[in-house]
Amino acid sequence: MRMKKLIYLFSLCLLLTACGQKEQPSLSCLVNPLMGTSSTFQFSHGNTYPAVAVPWGMNFWSPQTGENGSGWMYMYTDSLIRGFRQTHQPSPWINDYGTFSIMPVFGQLVTDNKARGMSFRHDNEEAAPDCYRVKFDNGVTTALSATSRGAVFEITYPSEEEQYIVVDAYQYGGSVAFDKEQNCIYGVTRYNNGGVPDNFGNHFIVEFDKPIAASGTDENACAYVRFRLKAGEKLTVRTASSFISHEQARLNLNREIAGRSLEDVSEEARAIWNERMGRIKIEGGTEEQQKTFYSCLYRTLLFPREFYELNEQEEPVYYSPYDGLVHDGYMYTDNGFWDTFRAVHPLFTLVYPEVSERIMQSILNVYDQSGFMPEWASPGHRSCMIGNNSISLLADAWMKGIRTFDKEKALEAMIHQTQARSKEISSVGRDGYAEYDRLGYVPYPEVHEATAKTLEYAYADWCLARFAEATGHKEIANTYYRKALNYRNLFYPENGFMWAKDSDGKWRDNFDATEWGGPFTEGCSWHWTWSVFHDPEGLSALLGSHELMAARLDSMFVAPNTFNYGTYGFVIHEIAEMVALNMGQYAHGNQPVQHAVYLYNYVGEPWKAQYHTRNVMNKLYNSGPEGYCGDEDNGQTSAWYVFTALGFYPVCPGTSEYVLGSPLFPKATLSLPGGKTFVVNAEGASDDNCYIRSAELNGTDFTRNYLKHEELLKGGEFHLLMDTVPNKERGINADDFPYSYSTN
Ligand code: CA
C-alpha cells in the first residue's frame, strides 16, 4: 500500500517535471490546478480555472476554452483551446479585465477567437501552479510559465506548414502593432467589465526569439506573426505587461523575463510556491487528502493580486484603478471581502503577515483615492455583495499584531464606511446606514437584502469597537459595541429564526426559513441566522439555551433540503448546489454558513463540530475537476479546508481565536513569523478517529475549545489524542467556550 503510494507520487512528479525541473519532488507536485474547473453557469464545482502564476501574482495565465468575454474561460468539459490568456479574473460572475491572449495557429491563418480554437485532450495536458503544457491534437505544443508580471512560452509546430502566433487584445479599444526593429508586438488591452477609470489600459509587450517571416493585424485587435521553423523547432515567446505604461512593461520584462528560459522561470515559480506552501507541512493522511490540501492552499494564495509594480529604484508604484493616477506604495485587488474576511485573510495574518501588512496599506490607499475602503474590488470598486468586511480585515490584522498601517486613518475610514454609501456603487460604504442607525436594523422591503445587511453591520460594528478600544478610543468603542447587538432586533421570537421587519417595525408576513433572497443574500434564514460571529452566546440566548442552539444546528443537517427561490425567481446555482449536497439545509457551497459547524463549540457539544467538519472535508472536497461543492470564491472555500484540515478555524475574525474542529492529518507543522513552529500532533487521526479524546498544549492539559493566536505564535506542540467515539466530558464548561461579546 505504502509502496504503491510512493510510486504514484513519484510518477505524478515525473509527469510534472515536463517543464524541466531536475530537483526533488516538491509540494507543488501535489497541486491540481484543474480542481474545480468542471463548472457551468447553472452548477458550480468551484468555478475555477487553472492559473499559472506565482502567489498573489499581478497576472495569471490560463488556457482559454470559452469564447472571448465568457466568464467561463476554462471549462473542463470543453475540447478546444482558443488562446492562452493573461487573466485577472477573480470569479466568472465578476469577469475579467486587462486581458489579452497568445495563441499558436497552424496550417492556415485564423485570427478570430471563435474560429481559431484547436482541439486537445486532457491526456495530453499537464497543469501545475508553475507550468501549463498541452499537446494539441494537430501536434502543436505549448508550454508556459509565469512570474508576477511576465510569462515565457515555448511553442513547437509539427511540420513546416504555415506557422503563426496570434496575439489577441480583445477589442474594446485595444490595439496591437508589430515593431519590426525589435521583433516584438506592442499592445494595449482595455477590456474590462467595470471598476476602471477611462484611461485604464494594460500595456503589454510580446517578444519572439525567432525571425518573423510576415505579420499583420485584423479588425478585432488581433495581431499575427508568421514563422518558418523546422518541425519541432522551439519558438520562445516572452511577454510582460504593466498597468502603468509600455516603459514600465519593458522594465518588468527586463527584470523578470529577459534572457530566461521556460525552465528558468518555471523553476523559480516552483521554488516560490514550495516556500509559501511549505510554511504549512502536513504528514500522513491519504495521498488524495494531501493533494486536496495543497490544491486548496494554492487557491488560497492566489488572491488578492499585487496590482503594484516596481520602478527603476525597485520601489512599489501602481496605477490606481480608483483615480487613474500613478502612486507610490501598494495596491492589491481582485477580492470580495465578503468571502475572504472569513478565512483567507485570517490565514494570511497568521502565516503570511508580510503580505497582510501590504494589503492593509492598500485598503487605506483605496480610501484615500476613492473616499471609501474596498469591499469587492476588481480592479476598482464593484457593485457586488454586502457588508463592511474591510473593517473586519483591518481590525483582525490589528488584533493579530499587524500594525504597520496608519491606525488613526484606519479608524476614520472605518467610521466613514459605516456612515455613508457610494452614490454609484451600492456595495461600497453602508447601504441603508441611516435606517440602520435610526431603527437598529435595516428595514425590508425598503432596503434590498436588509436582514443579511443588518447581521453583517452588527458584526462590523463589533470589529470597529474592538479596534477603537485597542487603539485608545473608548467612547467610539462604546458607541459601536452598543450597535454590535443590533442583530437581536431581527430575531423573530415566534419562529426562532432571523427574519425581516419593515420601517414601522412590522414583521414580514409568511415566514419561511427556506426562502432565499428577499431580506437575505444568496441564502435563506437557515443559513443567515448563524451570522452572529461575535456573539454566539447572545444568539444562543435568543434561541433559548445552549441545548436549543445545538439542536438547531443538528436540525440544519437533517431538515429536508427543500427551498423556496423567493425573489431570485429561479434556482440560482447556490440553491442547486445545496440540494445536490443532500445534507439538509447545510449549504457549504456558499459562504454564510461556512462557520456554522464550529458553533457547537460555543454551546458545549464540541464533538459535533469534530464530526461535521471531518464529514464536510471528506464528503464535499476532492482534488479533481469537481472538487468543490460551489464557487471557490477567491480562496475562501479553499481556506476553509486548509484551516479545517489543521483542526481549527477563525470563526470570528477580530477575536484572535481559532475554534477547534478535528485535524485531518496526524501531523501538521506551521512555520510562523520569527522562526517559530507550531505543531499539531493528532495522535491516531484517521477516517475512523475524528473525535478529540484529550488535548495538551506544550505538555499541559488543555480543555478549551479554541486556541489563541498568541499561543500559536509562541510555537510549541498541540497534542491531541483522537478517538472513534466522542468524549462528551471535554469542552463542555463555559470556561472552555470561545469568545462571545455577551459574556465578555
Ligand atoms: Ca459564494
XYZ file of C-alpha atoms and ligand atoms in Angstrom:
745
model
C 0.000 0.000 0.000
C 2.692 2.404 1.057
C 4.886 1.409 -1.881
C 2.049 2.000 -4.250
C 1.536 5.443 -2.828
C 5.193 6.353 -3.181
C 5.310 5.120 -6.741
C 2.242 7.112 -7.567
C 3.616 10.282 -6.044
C 6.881 9.788 -7.859
C 5.186 9.271 -11.202
C 2.972 12.282 -10.627
C 6.041 14.384 -10.080
C 7.738 12.968 -13.135
C 4.707 13.991 -15.085
C 5.018 17.484 -13.736
C 8.706 17.716 -14.455
C 7.782 18.361 -18.043
C 8.747 21.994 -17.616
C 12.260 20.893 -16.926
C 12.640 20.585 -13.189
C 15.517 18.447 -12.091
C 15.290 18.681 -8.330
C 13.454 16.526 -5.829
C 9.678 16.094 -5.866
C 8.043 19.096 -4.255
C 4.793 20.266 -2.702
C 3.697 21.861 -5.950
C 3.532 18.324 -7.345
C 0.564 17.782 -5.056
C -1.386 20.700 -6.512
C -4.023 20.079 -9.135
C -4.887 23.456 -10.705
C -7.762 21.724 -12.508
C -9.573 21.255 -9.189
C -12.976 22.906 -9.544
C -12.804 23.551 -13.297
C -15.772 21.370 -14.247
C -18.366 24.091 -13.690
C -21.161 25.777 -15.580
C -23.391 28.803 -15.124
C -26.075 26.512 -13.664
C -23.879 24.473 -11.375
C -20.534 25.294 -9.845
C -17.962 22.749 -8.778
C -15.680 25.654 -7.970
C -15.839 27.951 -10.994
C -12.057 27.953 -11.078
C -9.520 27.968 -13.906
C -6.013 26.506 -13.947
C -3.973 29.587 -13.093
C -0.272 29.524 -13.875
C 1.041 32.177 -11.545
C 3.140 32.962 -8.548
C 1.329 33.575 -5.248
C -0.592 36.884 -5.392
C 0.888 37.489 -8.859
C -0.115 40.586 -10.807
C -1.071 38.396 -13.741
C -2.277 34.828 -14.005
C -2.209 32.783 -17.192
C -4.791 30.230 -18.165
C -5.706 28.198 -21.209
C -8.927 29.655 -22.578
C -11.575 27.260 -23.829
C -14.517 29.694 -23.760
C -15.021 32.475 -26.264
C -13.666 35.941 -25.543
C -15.874 37.634 -22.977
C -17.188 34.464 -21.347
C -16.525 34.293 -17.620
C -16.208 30.533 -18.009
C -12.766 30.845 -19.500
C -11.745 27.252 -18.919
C -14.362 24.537 -18.699
C -13.085 21.043 -18.117
C -15.711 19.606 -20.432
C -14.608 21.754 -23.392
C -12.383 20.304 -26.089
C -10.958 23.406 -27.807
C -8.400 25.918 -26.569
C -8.718 29.357 -28.167
C -5.832 31.106 -26.510
C -3.507 31.291 -23.539
C -4.787 34.217 -21.670
C -3.319 36.730 -19.315
C -6.177 36.966 -16.869
C -7.119 38.917 -13.761
C -10.484 37.304 -13.292
C -11.435 36.667 -9.656
C -14.737 34.958 -10.484
C -16.790 34.271 -13.606
C -19.542 36.432 -12.128
C -17.228 39.437 -11.981
C -15.437 38.503 -15.207
C -12.099 39.752 -16.467
C -10.212 42.947 -17.261
C -6.901 43.889 -18.840
C -6.962 40.649 -20.763
C -5.013 39.536 -23.800
C -4.106 36.152 -25.170
C -1.419 34.415 -27.154
C -2.307 31.513 -29.415
C -0.375 29.359 -31.862
C -2.204 28.883 -35.156
C -1.159 26.239 -37.633
C -1.801 25.291 -41.253
C -3.989 28.239 -42.116
C -4.243 31.727 -40.671
C -7.310 32.239 -38.484
C -7.291 35.109 -36.001
C -10.904 35.188 -34.787
C -11.208 33.555 -31.352
C -14.474 31.927 -32.373
C -12.745 30.078 -35.202
C -9.130 29.568 -34.159
C -9.642 27.008 -31.381
C -7.572 23.822 -31.585
C -8.705 20.555 -30.065
C -6.904 18.850 -27.207
C -7.443 16.011 -24.777
C -6.818 16.058 -21.043
C -4.445 13.103 -21.541
C -2.120 15.499 -23.332
C -2.427 18.284 -20.803
C -0.280 18.899 -17.729
C -1.244 21.571 -15.256
C 0.861 22.738 -12.320
C 0.981 26.052 -10.453
C 4.215 26.980 -12.215
C 3.627 25.493 -15.650
C 0.893 24.503 -18.063
C 1.683 22.303 -21.017
C -0.515 20.892 -23.737
C -0.068 18.976 -26.949
C -2.908 19.745 -29.331
C -4.432 17.019 -31.463
C -2.751 18.583 -34.531
C 0.673 18.180 -32.938
C 1.300 21.808 -31.935
C 2.676 22.042 -28.399
C 2.521 24.947 -25.993
C 4.108 25.262 -22.572
C 4.101 28.352 -20.415
C 5.278 29.618 -17.070
C 4.889 32.954 -15.339
C 6.369 35.475 -12.974
C 4.208 38.118 -11.300
C 4.312 40.436 -14.321
C 5.656 38.333 -17.142
C 5.496 34.948 -18.816
C 7.519 32.688 -21.066
C 6.076 30.353 -23.687
C 7.657 27.545 -25.621
C 5.795 26.537 -28.727
C 6.529 23.934 -31.393
C 4.820 23.102 -34.662
C 4.697 19.546 -36.009
C 5.705 20.464 -39.573
C 6.754 23.369 -41.752
C 3.267 24.227 -42.889
C 2.033 27.738 -42.119
C 3.028 28.641 -38.554
C 1.584 31.621 -36.741
C 1.231 33.212 -33.364
C -1.879 35.308 -32.842
C -1.894 37.968 -30.135
C -5.430 38.999 -29.242
C -6.024 42.307 -27.413
C -9.758 41.662 -27.003
C -11.221 44.571 -28.980
C -12.924 47.149 -26.682
C -10.483 49.848 -27.776
C -7.453 47.605 -27.519
C -4.710 47.774 -30.118
C -1.719 45.762 -31.281
C 1.195 46.688 -33.513
C 4.224 44.808 -34.721
C 7.570 46.509 -34.159
C 9.932 45.315 -36.913
C 13.065 46.723 -35.350
C 12.570 44.981 -32.037
C 10.915 41.848 -33.437
C 8.082 42.232 -30.958
C 4.455 43.229 -30.547
C 3.360 46.232 -28.548
C -0.230 46.120 -27.423
C -2.739 47.711 -25.139
C -5.827 45.948 -23.881
C -8.648 47.973 -22.409
C -11.031 45.100 -21.951
C -12.947 45.364 -18.685
C -16.301 44.831 -17.031
C -16.323 47.972 -14.910
C -14.349 49.230 -11.953
C -11.853 51.218 -14.040
C -11.260 54.889 -14.907
C -11.432 55.992 -18.556
C -7.677 55.901 -19.005
C -7.417 52.253 -17.976
C -5.128 50.097 -20.071
C -2.910 47.077 -19.727
C 0.235 47.752 -21.759
C 1.975 44.635 -22.966
C 4.967 43.526 -24.961
C 5.334 40.156 -26.697
C 8.808 39.189 -27.939
C 9.898 36.314 -30.166
C 13.285 34.648 -30.305
C 12.964 33.697 -33.997
C 12.767 35.930 -37.043
C 9.339 36.946 -38.217
C 8.509 35.971 -41.780
C 5.337 38.032 -42.040
C 2.979 39.975 -39.821
C -0.333 41.773 -39.821
C -3.381 42.733 -37.833
C -7.124 42.216 -38.183
C -10.100 44.460 -37.376
C -10.599 42.799 -33.959
C -7.395 43.972 -32.267
C -5.555 40.774 -33.143
C -2.007 40.748 -34.459
C -0.419 37.775 -36.135
C 3.159 36.918 -36.918
C 4.340 34.111 -39.167
C 7.373 31.902 -38.644
C 9.357 29.474 -40.751
C 10.562 26.931 -38.239
C 11.625 23.354 -38.664
C 9.263 20.686 -37.406
C 9.616 20.580 -33.632
C 11.891 23.622 -33.509
C 11.324 25.553 -30.317
C 9.887 29.070 -30.503
C 10.301 31.032 -27.281
C 7.853 33.849 -26.633
C 8.489 36.267 -23.793
C 5.925 38.701 -22.566
C 5.356 41.186 -19.784
C 2.837 43.884 -19.064
C 2.132 46.951 -16.994
C -0.952 48.844 -15.932
C 1.225 51.979 -15.930
C 2.925 52.237 -19.332
C 4.896 50.438 -22.028
C 8.093 51.771 -20.463
C 7.157 50.080 -17.201
C 6.204 46.923 -19.114
C 9.688 46.936 -20.657
C 11.183 47.326 -17.194
C 9.070 44.417 -15.922
C 10.119 42.313 -18.896
C 13.799 43.083 -18.451
C 13.668 42.424 -14.745
C 11.576 39.260 -14.679
C 11.786 37.566 -18.055
C 14.559 38.748 -20.382
C 17.071 36.068 -21.325
C 15.317 33.430 -19.275
C 14.059 30.084 -20.468
C 10.806 28.379 -19.660
C 12.782 26.084 -17.377
C 14.340 29.021 -15.517
C 11.028 30.732 -14.928
C 9.198 27.567 -14.060
C 11.865 26.521 -11.591
C 11.750 29.889 -9.871
C 7.951 29.867 -9.700
C 8.018 26.366 -8.284
C 10.530 27.386 -5.634
C 8.297 30.289 -4.621
C 5.260 28.016 -4.374
C 7.202 25.486 -2.370
C 8.407 28.107 0.075
C 4.951 29.660 0.551
C 3.095 26.364 0.728
C 5.905 24.796 2.739
C 5.048 27.056 5.653
C 2.309 24.528 6.291
C 3.616 20.969 6.201
C 1.304 18.074 6.665
C 2.174 14.446 7.254
C 0.078 11.334 6.922
C -3.427 11.054 5.592
C -4.098 9.667 2.151
C -2.431 10.924 -0.962
C -5.791 12.248 -2.155
C -6.189 14.203 1.094
C -2.709 15.663 0.662
C -3.491 16.645 -2.917
C -6.744 18.254 -1.864
C -4.986 20.119 0.923
C -2.242 21.608 -1.240
C -4.600 22.293 -4.134
C -6.692 24.287 -1.664
C -3.633 26.047 -0.263
C -2.581 27.007 -3.811
C -6.020 28.593 -4.383
C -5.845 30.391 -1.044
C -2.571 32.041 -2.059
C -3.656 33.404 -5.458
C -5.869 36.359 -4.439
C -5.823 39.280 -3.837
C -3.326 40.093 -6.554
C -0.457 42.520 -6.470
C -1.625 45.408 -8.575
C 1.645 47.235 -7.977
C 4.868 47.213 -9.940
C 8.464 48.074 -9.119
C 10.035 51.200 -10.577
C 13.686 51.685 -11.582
C 14.620 52.012 -7.906
C 12.708 48.806 -7.076
C 10.140 50.807 -5.122
C 6.471 49.841 -5.346
C 4.329 52.029 -7.590
C 0.896 51.447 -9.047
C -1.711 52.710 -11.416
C -4.755 53.362 -9.266
C -7.976 51.908 -10.633
C -9.721 54.493 -8.454
C -8.330 57.823 -9.647
C -6.427 56.776 -12.760
C -3.144 58.216 -11.454
C 0.150 56.572 -10.623
C 1.023 56.459 -6.917
C 3.805 55.182 -4.715
C 3.035 52.275 -2.440
C 0.979 49.102 -2.529
C -2.244 48.190 -4.217
C -3.937 44.801 -4.111
C -7.135 43.875 -5.842
C -9.499 41.169 -7.103
C -11.054 40.276 -3.822
C -14.525 40.091 -2.413
C -14.014 40.702 1.278
C -17.495 39.299 1.873
C -15.924 35.938 1.066
C -12.342 36.325 2.126
C -12.685 38.037 5.518
C -13.792 34.686 6.878
C -10.692 32.553 6.470
C -8.385 33.775 3.682
C -7.169 36.937 5.375
C -7.002 35.243 8.781
C -4.672 32.668 7.212
C -2.504 35.488 5.875
C -2.359 37.277 9.230
C -1.194 34.014 10.803
C 1.181 32.550 8.222
C 1.880 35.333 5.689
C 1.835 38.538 7.776
C 4.239 40.299 5.397
C 1.511 40.114 2.755
C -1.217 41.171 5.196
C 0.789 44.282 6.023
C 0.786 45.400 2.420
C -2.868 44.511 1.909
C -3.877 46.686 4.871
C -1.906 49.627 3.491
C -3.595 49.040 0.172
C -7.052 49.239 1.765
C -6.243 52.669 3.171
C -4.820 53.776 -0.175
C -8.187 52.953 -1.712
C -9.847 55.070 0.971
C -7.539 57.998 0.107
C -8.264 57.750 -3.596
C -11.957 56.935 -3.643
C -13.346 58.057 -0.292
C -14.260 54.503 0.655
C -12.482 51.321 1.568
C -12.963 48.464 -0.886
C -15.489 45.717 -0.255
C -15.468 43.997 -3.644
C -12.682 45.249 -5.858
C -11.789 44.127 -9.398
C -9.755 46.180 -10.078
C -11.687 49.194 -8.668
C -14.944 49.167 -6.698
C -17.565 46.760 -7.986
C -21.187 46.525 -7.056
C -21.276 43.081 -5.553
C -22.329 41.524 -2.243
C -22.852 43.312 1.055
C -21.339 44.249 4.395
C -18.397 46.244 5.740
C -15.875 43.476 5.871
C -12.996 45.848 5.152
C -13.449 46.762 8.826
C -13.085 43.118 9.796
C -9.834 42.840 7.844
C -8.232 45.858 9.489
C -9.464 45.005 12.983
C -8.381 41.381 12.713
C -4.960 42.353 11.401
C -4.505 44.833 14.242
C -5.554 42.323 16.895
C -3.025 39.882 15.464
C -0.153 42.320 15.646
C -0.109 43.723 12.117
C 0.340 47.381 12.894
C 2.233 48.897 10.009
C -0.800 50.824 8.793
C -1.937 54.241 9.986
C -4.309 53.443 12.848
C -5.900 56.880 13.054
C -6.626 56.928 9.365
C -7.953 53.384 9.640
C -10.380 54.387 12.373
C -11.532 57.388 10.357
C -12.034 55.196 7.288
C -13.914 52.580 9.294
C -16.305 55.111 10.812
C -16.870 56.690 7.436
C -17.578 53.273 5.924
C -20.481 52.910 8.385
C -21.917 56.398 7.810
C -22.068 56.796 4.071
C -22.731 54.938 0.863
C -21.239 55.428 -2.552
C -23.848 57.001 -4.811
C -22.967 54.829 -7.779
C -21.966 51.564 -6.148
C -24.384 50.209 -3.583
C -21.951 47.715 -2.060
C -19.411 50.390 -1.133
C -19.933 52.030 2.215
C -23.064 51.050 4.101
C -26.311 50.677 2.206
C -29.224 51.636 4.490
C -26.924 53.215 7.096
C -29.398 55.956 8.069
C -32.222 53.477 8.662
C -29.879 51.119 10.459
C -28.796 53.864 12.837
C -32.345 55.120 13.360
C -34.092 51.770 13.767
C -31.331 49.460 14.907
C -31.865 47.324 11.811
C -32.122 47.730 8.081
C -35.798 47.617 7.099
C -37.257 45.297 4.489
C -38.658 45.714 1.854
C -37.394 49.307 1.945
C -33.818 48.047 1.532
C -32.793 45.033 -0.526
C -31.206 42.128 1.443
C -31.841 44.060 4.627
C -31.528 41.287 7.210
C -28.248 39.996 5.828
C -27.002 43.592 5.887
C -28.108 44.120 9.486
C -26.294 40.991 10.636
C -23.096 41.932 8.833
C -23.236 45.538 10.005
C -23.617 44.435 13.624
C -20.514 42.258 13.249
C -18.628 45.099 11.523
C -19.669 47.423 14.362
C -18.221 44.988 16.857
C -14.979 44.843 14.825
C -14.861 48.631 14.765
C -15.457 48.776 18.514
C -12.656 46.279 19.139
C -10.303 48.294 17.008
C -11.312 51.599 18.614
C -10.849 50.096 22.061
C -7.451 48.659 21.179
C -6.281 51.990 19.779
C -7.420 54.049 22.756
C -10.768 55.431 21.598
C -13.064 54.360 24.405
C -16.083 56.477 23.522
C -16.176 55.380 19.927
C -15.748 51.809 21.108
C -18.738 52.093 23.423
C -20.945 53.548 20.700
C -20.121 50.708 18.336
C -20.299 47.986 20.976
C -23.908 49.031 21.516
C -24.609 48.711 17.797
C -22.943 45.305 17.776
C -26.072 43.968 19.495
C -28.348 45.065 16.667
C -28.517 41.509 15.365
C -31.047 40.927 18.150
C -33.524 43.270 16.519
C -34.217 40.910 13.635
C -34.527 37.717 15.622
C -38.143 36.652 15.193
C -39.066 35.072 18.516
C -42.202 33.461 17.184
C -40.224 31.169 14.900
C -36.778 31.365 16.399
C -35.038 32.491 13.201
C -33.655 35.712 11.825
C -36.378 37.373 9.774
C -37.257 40.838 8.472
C -39.071 43.941 9.681
C -40.247 46.983 7.780
C -39.536 50.523 8.877
C -42.706 50.578 11.004
C -41.418 47.620 12.959
C -43.879 45.157 11.464
C -42.552 41.648 10.914
C -42.614 40.376 7.383
C -45.569 38.056 6.621
C -45.440 34.413 5.592
C -42.367 33.322 7.477
C -40.420 30.683 5.591
C -36.972 29.653 6.809
C -36.258 28.102 3.393
C -36.993 31.258 1.400
C -33.914 32.535 -0.418
C -33.178 36.133 -1.309
C -35.538 38.921 -0.278
C -34.100 40.117 3.040
C -31.215 37.638 2.676
C -28.258 37.362 0.333
C -27.665 34.117 -1.562
C -29.159 32.098 1.232
C -32.161 31.732 3.497
C -32.754 32.109 7.210
C -31.417 28.619 7.859
C -28.017 29.979 6.837
C -28.112 33.595 7.876
C -29.368 33.009 11.405
C -25.789 31.928 12.242
C -24.204 35.200 11.121
C -23.538 36.429 14.633
C -19.808 35.740 14.570
C -19.020 37.950 17.529
C -21.741 36.757 19.866
C -22.804 33.116 19.572
C -23.653 33.212 23.278
C -26.088 36.050 22.605
C -27.558 34.079 19.727
C -27.910 31.060 21.985
C -29.849 33.204 24.478
C -32.225 34.221 21.677
C -32.632 30.598 20.636
C -33.457 29.712 24.234
C -30.453 27.815 25.562
C -27.222 26.096 24.650
C -29.149 22.876 24.161
C -31.656 24.514 21.836
C -28.899 26.090 19.772
C -27.166 22.732 19.442
C -30.476 21.180 18.469
C -30.980 23.841 15.809
C -27.545 23.099 14.406
C -28.418 19.391 14.428
C -31.653 20.014 12.597
C -29.908 22.058 9.887
C -28.192 18.843 8.791
C -31.321 16.708 8.814
C -34.052 19.110 7.698
C -35.401 18.385 4.189
C -33.262 20.084 1.543
C -36.265 21.926 0.164
C -36.166 25.528 -0.949
C -38.223 28.496 -1.989
C -36.260 30.504 -4.520
C -38.076 33.633 -3.410
C -37.120 36.909 -5.046
C -34.487 35.233 -7.211
C -37.308 33.878 -9.313
C -35.282 30.857 -10.415
C -32.979 28.232 -8.970
C -29.709 30.104 -8.530
C -26.682 27.839 -8.638
C -26.178 28.089 -4.868
C -29.611 26.542 -4.362
C -28.915 23.744 -6.854
C -25.659 23.017 -5.031
C -27.310 22.857 -1.600
C -29.896 20.425 -2.925
C -27.191 18.273 -4.532
C -25.161 18.065 -1.311
C -28.067 16.314 0.327
C -27.024 17.499 3.774
C -30.329 19.051 4.710
C -30.235 22.831 4.816
C -26.466 22.889 5.163
C -25.201 24.829 2.124
C -21.435 24.612 2.290
C -21.247 25.753 -1.328
C -21.827 29.315 -0.196
C -20.178 31.414 2.484
C -22.856 32.445 5.020
C -22.979 29.020 6.617
C -19.326 28.024 6.424
C -18.525 28.865 10.050
C -21.727 27.333 11.430
C -20.446 23.822 12.192
C -17.931 25.327 14.561
C -20.683 26.900 16.665
C -21.173 23.635 18.546
C -18.058 24.659 20.445
C -19.912 27.619 21.947
C -22.696 25.533 23.403
C -20.816 22.644 24.966
C -21.072 19.986 22.253
C -17.672 20.259 20.560
C -17.691 16.634 19.406
C -20.386 17.521 16.894
C -18.126 20.156 15.352
C -15.460 17.466 15.175
C -17.798 15.076 13.428
C -19.285 17.543 10.951
C -16.068 19.319 9.981
C -14.497 15.975 9.186
C -17.551 14.849 7.291
C -17.657 18.040 5.222
C -13.960 17.743 4.333
C -14.287 14.132 3.260
C -17.604 14.380 1.538
C -17.524 17.754 -0.178
C -13.924 18.182 -1.328
C -11.605 16.306 -3.649
C -8.675 17.345 -5.821
C -10.479 16.711 -9.123
C -12.327 18.943 -11.587
C -15.493 18.557 -9.492
C -13.579 19.143 -6.282
C -15.668 21.928 -4.735
C -19.356 21.949 -3.873
C -19.955 25.529 -5.042
C -17.985 28.607 -6.035
C -14.457 28.525 -4.718
C -14.554 32.321 -4.360
C -11.099 33.897 -4.182
C -9.684 31.296 -1.859
C -12.408 31.274 0.789
C -13.831 27.808 0.255
C -10.248 26.564 -0.014
C -9.096 28.379 3.105
C -11.978 26.740 4.977
C -10.456 23.392 4.070
C -6.902 24.444 4.914
C -7.830 25.636 8.397
C -10.274 22.819 8.991
C -7.728 20.184 7.989
C -5.336 21.728 10.517
C -8.043 21.306 13.150
C -9.106 24.877 13.867
C -10.893 27.793 12.206
C -11.163 31.572 12.765
C -14.920 31.741 13.390
C -14.801 35.390 14.395
C -12.002 37.419 12.809
C -11.190 40.170 15.282
C -11.048 37.852 18.296
C -7.602 36.261 17.763
C -9.149 32.873 18.468
C -9.187 29.689 16.438
C -12.063 27.365 17.232
C -11.377 23.644 17.255
C -12.600 21.045 14.813
C -10.907 17.748 14.033
C -7.426 17.644 12.459
C -7.432 15.632 9.253
C -3.736 14.735 9.325
C -1.826 13.057 12.142
C 0.750 15.812 11.968
C 0.835 19.383 10.728
C 3.657 21.869 11.197
C 3.151 25.593 10.791
C 6.225 27.731 10.235
C 5.341 31.064 11.739
C 6.936 34.514 11.793
C 10.000 34.758 13.982
C 11.166 31.272 13.095
C 8.686 29.577 15.431
C 6.925 26.355 14.602
C 3.571 25.231 15.882
C 2.938 21.525 15.564
C -0.455 19.887 15.647
C 0.050 16.266 16.588
C -3.256 14.492 16.255
C -2.360 11.055 17.514
C -4.377 8.397 15.775
C -6.175 10.784 13.409
C -7.845 8.742 10.678
C -11.201 8.462 8.971
C -12.404 6.397 11.918
C -10.864 8.610 14.573
C -12.364 12.046 14.210
C -13.101 12.773 17.875
C -10.827 14.510 20.357
C -10.402 12.332 23.436
C -7.972 14.682 25.150
C -5.625 17.547 24.366
C -2.390 19.013 25.668
C -0.730 22.258 24.753
C 3.028 22.057 25.351
C 2.518 19.198 27.747
C -0.220 20.838 29.807
C -3.773 19.547 29.875
C -5.888 21.637 27.512
C -9.652 21.710 27.921
C -10.605 24.755 25.862
C -12.485 24.584 22.574
C -10.193 27.148 20.995
C -6.589 28.178 20.577
C -5.342 31.731 20.882
C -3.300 33.482 18.237
C -0.559 34.190 20.810
C -0.357 30.504 21.630
C 0.276 29.642 18.015
C 2.796 32.437 17.506
C 4.822 31.329 20.525
C 5.322 27.992 18.839
C 5.003 24.652 20.514
C 3.087 21.467 20.292
C -0.622 20.896 20.391
C -1.069 17.225 21.101
C -4.425 15.602 20.604
C -5.460 12.059 21.267
C -8.026 11.097 18.649
C -10.760 8.540 19.187
C -13.594 6.710 17.436
C -16.149 7.839 19.997
C -16.896 11.323 21.269
C -15.666 12.450 24.651
C -18.762 14.151 25.983
C -16.942 15.387 29.083
C -14.412 17.560 27.242
C -15.059 21.204 26.347
C -18.462 21.355 27.985
C -17.845 24.107 30.536
C -18.475 27.771 29.827
C -14.798 28.477 30.609
C -13.859 26.381 27.611
C -16.092 28.181 25.128
C -14.657 30.647 22.608
C -15.273 34.389 22.740
C -18.741 35.837 22.750
C -19.420 39.539 23.216
C -22.293 38.890 25.665
C -20.073 37.044 28.106
C -17.168 39.485 27.965
Ca -20.207 32.259 -2.901
